[in-house]
mmCIF file of C-alpha atoms in Angstrom:
data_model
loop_
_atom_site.group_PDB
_atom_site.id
_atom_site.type_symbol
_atom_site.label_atom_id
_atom_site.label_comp_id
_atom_site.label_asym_id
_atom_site.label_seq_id
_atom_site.Cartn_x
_atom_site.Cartn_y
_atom_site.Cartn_z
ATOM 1 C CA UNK A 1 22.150 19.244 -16.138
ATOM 2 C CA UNK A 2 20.478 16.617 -14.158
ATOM 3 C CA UNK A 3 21.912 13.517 -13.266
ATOM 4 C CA UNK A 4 19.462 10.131 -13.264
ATOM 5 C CA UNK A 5 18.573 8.452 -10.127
ATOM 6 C CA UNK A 6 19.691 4.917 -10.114
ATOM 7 C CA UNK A 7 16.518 3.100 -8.865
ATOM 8 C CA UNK A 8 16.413 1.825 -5.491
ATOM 9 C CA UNK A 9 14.421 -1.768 -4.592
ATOM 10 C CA UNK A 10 13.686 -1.819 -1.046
ATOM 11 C CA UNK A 11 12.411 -4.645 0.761
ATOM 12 C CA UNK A 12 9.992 -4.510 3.629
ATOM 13 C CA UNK A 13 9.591 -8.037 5.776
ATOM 14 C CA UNK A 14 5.805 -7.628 7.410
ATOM 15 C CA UNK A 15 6.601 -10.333 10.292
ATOM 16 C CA UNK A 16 4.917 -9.001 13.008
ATOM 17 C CA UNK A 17 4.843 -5.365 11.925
ATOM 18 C CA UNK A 18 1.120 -3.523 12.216
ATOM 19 C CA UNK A 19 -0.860 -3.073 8.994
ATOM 20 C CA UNK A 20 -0.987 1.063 9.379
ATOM 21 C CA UNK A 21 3.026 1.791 10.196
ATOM 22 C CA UNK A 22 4.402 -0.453 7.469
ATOM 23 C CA UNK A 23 2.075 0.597 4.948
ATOM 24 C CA UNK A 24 2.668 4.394 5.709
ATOM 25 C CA UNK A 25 6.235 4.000 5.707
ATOM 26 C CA UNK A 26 5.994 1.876 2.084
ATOM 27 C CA UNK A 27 3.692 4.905 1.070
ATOM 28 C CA UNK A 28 6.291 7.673 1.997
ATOM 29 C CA UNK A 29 8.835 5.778 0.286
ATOM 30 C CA UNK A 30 6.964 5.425 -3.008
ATOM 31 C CA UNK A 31 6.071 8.894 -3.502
ATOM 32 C CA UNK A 32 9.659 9.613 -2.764
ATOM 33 C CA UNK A 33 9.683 11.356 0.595
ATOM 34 C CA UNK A 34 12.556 9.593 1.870
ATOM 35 C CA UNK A 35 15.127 10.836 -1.070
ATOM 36 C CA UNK A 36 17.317 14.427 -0.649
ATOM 37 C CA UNK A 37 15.350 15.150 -3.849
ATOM 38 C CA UNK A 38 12.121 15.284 -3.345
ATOM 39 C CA UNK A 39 9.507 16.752 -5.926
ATOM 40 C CA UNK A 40 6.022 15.897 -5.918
ATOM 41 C CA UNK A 41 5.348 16.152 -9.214
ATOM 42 C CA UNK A 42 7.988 13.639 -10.365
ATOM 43 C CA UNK A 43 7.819 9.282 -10.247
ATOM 44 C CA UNK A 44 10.572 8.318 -7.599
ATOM 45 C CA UNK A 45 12.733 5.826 -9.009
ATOM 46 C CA UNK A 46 12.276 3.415 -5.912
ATOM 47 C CA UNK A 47 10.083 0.412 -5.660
ATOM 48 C CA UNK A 48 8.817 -1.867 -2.628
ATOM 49 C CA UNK A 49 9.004 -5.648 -2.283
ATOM 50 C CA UNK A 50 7.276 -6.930 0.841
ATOM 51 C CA UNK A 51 7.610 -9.869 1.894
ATOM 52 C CA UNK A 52 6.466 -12.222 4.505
ATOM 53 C CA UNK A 53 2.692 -10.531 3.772
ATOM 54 C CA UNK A 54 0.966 -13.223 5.937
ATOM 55 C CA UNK A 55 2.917 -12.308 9.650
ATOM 56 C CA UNK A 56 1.395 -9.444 9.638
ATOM 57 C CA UNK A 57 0.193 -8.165 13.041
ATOM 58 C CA UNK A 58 -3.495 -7.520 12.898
ATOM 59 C CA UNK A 59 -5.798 -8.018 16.279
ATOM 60 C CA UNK A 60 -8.810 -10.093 16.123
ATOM 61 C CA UNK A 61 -11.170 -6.744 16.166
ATOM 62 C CA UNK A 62 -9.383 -5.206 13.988
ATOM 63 C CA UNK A 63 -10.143 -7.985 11.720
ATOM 64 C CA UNK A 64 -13.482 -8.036 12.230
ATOM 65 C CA UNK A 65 -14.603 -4.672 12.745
ATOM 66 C CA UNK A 66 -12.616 -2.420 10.263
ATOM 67 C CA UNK A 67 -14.924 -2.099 7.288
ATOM 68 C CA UNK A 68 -13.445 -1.115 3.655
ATOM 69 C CA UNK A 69 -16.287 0.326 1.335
ATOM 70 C CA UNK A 70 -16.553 0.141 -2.446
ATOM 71 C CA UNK A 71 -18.745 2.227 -4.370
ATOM 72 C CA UNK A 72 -20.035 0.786 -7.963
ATOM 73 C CA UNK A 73 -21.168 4.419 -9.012
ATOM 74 C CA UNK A 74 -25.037 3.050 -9.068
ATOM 75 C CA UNK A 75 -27.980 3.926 -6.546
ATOM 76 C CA UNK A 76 -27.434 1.792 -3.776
ATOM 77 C CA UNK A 77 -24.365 0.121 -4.774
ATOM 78 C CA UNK A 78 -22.277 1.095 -1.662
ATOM 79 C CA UNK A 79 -20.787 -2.497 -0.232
ATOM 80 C CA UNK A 80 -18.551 -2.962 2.424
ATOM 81 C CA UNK A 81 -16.493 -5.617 3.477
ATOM 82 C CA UNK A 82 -14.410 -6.342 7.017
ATOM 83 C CA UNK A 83 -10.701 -7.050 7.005
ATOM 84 C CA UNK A 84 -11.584 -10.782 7.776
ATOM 85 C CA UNK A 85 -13.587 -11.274 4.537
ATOM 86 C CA UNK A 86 -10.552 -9.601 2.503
ATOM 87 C CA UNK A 87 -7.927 -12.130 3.771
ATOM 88 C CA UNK A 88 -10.439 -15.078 3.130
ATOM 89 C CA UNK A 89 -11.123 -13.719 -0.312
ATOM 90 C CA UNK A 90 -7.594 -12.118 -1.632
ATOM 91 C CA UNK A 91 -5.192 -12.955 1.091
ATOM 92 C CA UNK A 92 -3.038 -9.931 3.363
ATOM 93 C CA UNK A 93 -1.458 -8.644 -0.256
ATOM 94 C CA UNK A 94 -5.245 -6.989 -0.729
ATOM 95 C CA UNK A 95 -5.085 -5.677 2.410
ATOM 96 C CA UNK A 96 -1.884 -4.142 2.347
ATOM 97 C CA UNK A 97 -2.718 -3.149 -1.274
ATOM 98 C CA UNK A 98 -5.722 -1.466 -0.242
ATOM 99 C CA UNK A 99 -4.385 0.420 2.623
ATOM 100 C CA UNK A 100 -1.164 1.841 0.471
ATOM 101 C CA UNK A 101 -3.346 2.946 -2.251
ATOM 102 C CA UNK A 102 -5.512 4.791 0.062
ATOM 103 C CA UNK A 103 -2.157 6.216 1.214
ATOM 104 C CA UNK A 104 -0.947 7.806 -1.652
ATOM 105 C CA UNK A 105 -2.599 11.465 -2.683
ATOM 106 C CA UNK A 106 -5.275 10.880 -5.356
ATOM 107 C CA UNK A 107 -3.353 11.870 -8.654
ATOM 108 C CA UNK A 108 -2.181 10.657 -12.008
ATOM 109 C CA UNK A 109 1.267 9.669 -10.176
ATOM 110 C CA UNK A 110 -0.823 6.770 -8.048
ATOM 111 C CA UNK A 111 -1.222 4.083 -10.330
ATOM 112 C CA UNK A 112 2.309 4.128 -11.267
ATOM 113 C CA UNK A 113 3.208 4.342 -7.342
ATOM 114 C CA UNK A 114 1.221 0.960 -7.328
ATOM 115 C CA UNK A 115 2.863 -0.667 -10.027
ATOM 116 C CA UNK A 116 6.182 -0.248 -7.840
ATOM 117 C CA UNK A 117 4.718 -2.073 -4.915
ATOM 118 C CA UNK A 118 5.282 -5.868 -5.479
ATOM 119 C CA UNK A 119 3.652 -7.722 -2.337
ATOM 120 C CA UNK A 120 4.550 -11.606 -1.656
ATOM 121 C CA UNK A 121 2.434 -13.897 0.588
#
């Protein structure tokens, strides 16, 4: 008989962490990598809150240079758009949305992975 997992809420402060690390470590612990029970096929019971969003770490290149592309599913509708014009536009809770989601495999578990990730400015 299988006992339920009591959900776990951990919190993740982004002051002066890099964009990459945190978000692979918030990725690992959404699809459940960090519990002794581990099955890929099953929703962990744990959720993220990160907080702090806006002390991230991020260099002044690596604003302006990494590119994020977005396809429409039209001829010609590939856009991209730098790290800099995210921030203006959605603020660092895009970005570290963006870079999570791109972290998790490409299944019917992501959404619900997402919908654990709660992201404060």
């Amino acid at each position: 008989m299988e006992k339920k997992q009591k959900p776990q809420i951990y919190t993740v402060d982004a002051t002066g962490q890099v964009l990459g690390r945190m978000c692979s470590s918030i990725a690992k612990i959404l699809m459940g990598k960090t519990t002794v029970g581990y099955e890929r096929h099953i929703l962990s019971g744990a959720s993220v809150n990160v907080i702090n969003a806006s002390k991230l770490f991020m260099t002044e290149k690596r604003k302006l240079e990494t590119m994020h592309e977005k396809y429409s599913g039209y001829p010609g509708g590939l856009k991209y758009k730098s790290n800099a014009e995210i921030i203006s536009k959605k603020g660092y809770a895009e970005l570290i949305r963006l870079a999570v989601y791109n972290m998790l495999p490409p299944n019917r578990l992501r959404q619900p992975m997402m919908n654990k990730l709660k992201i404060t400015e």
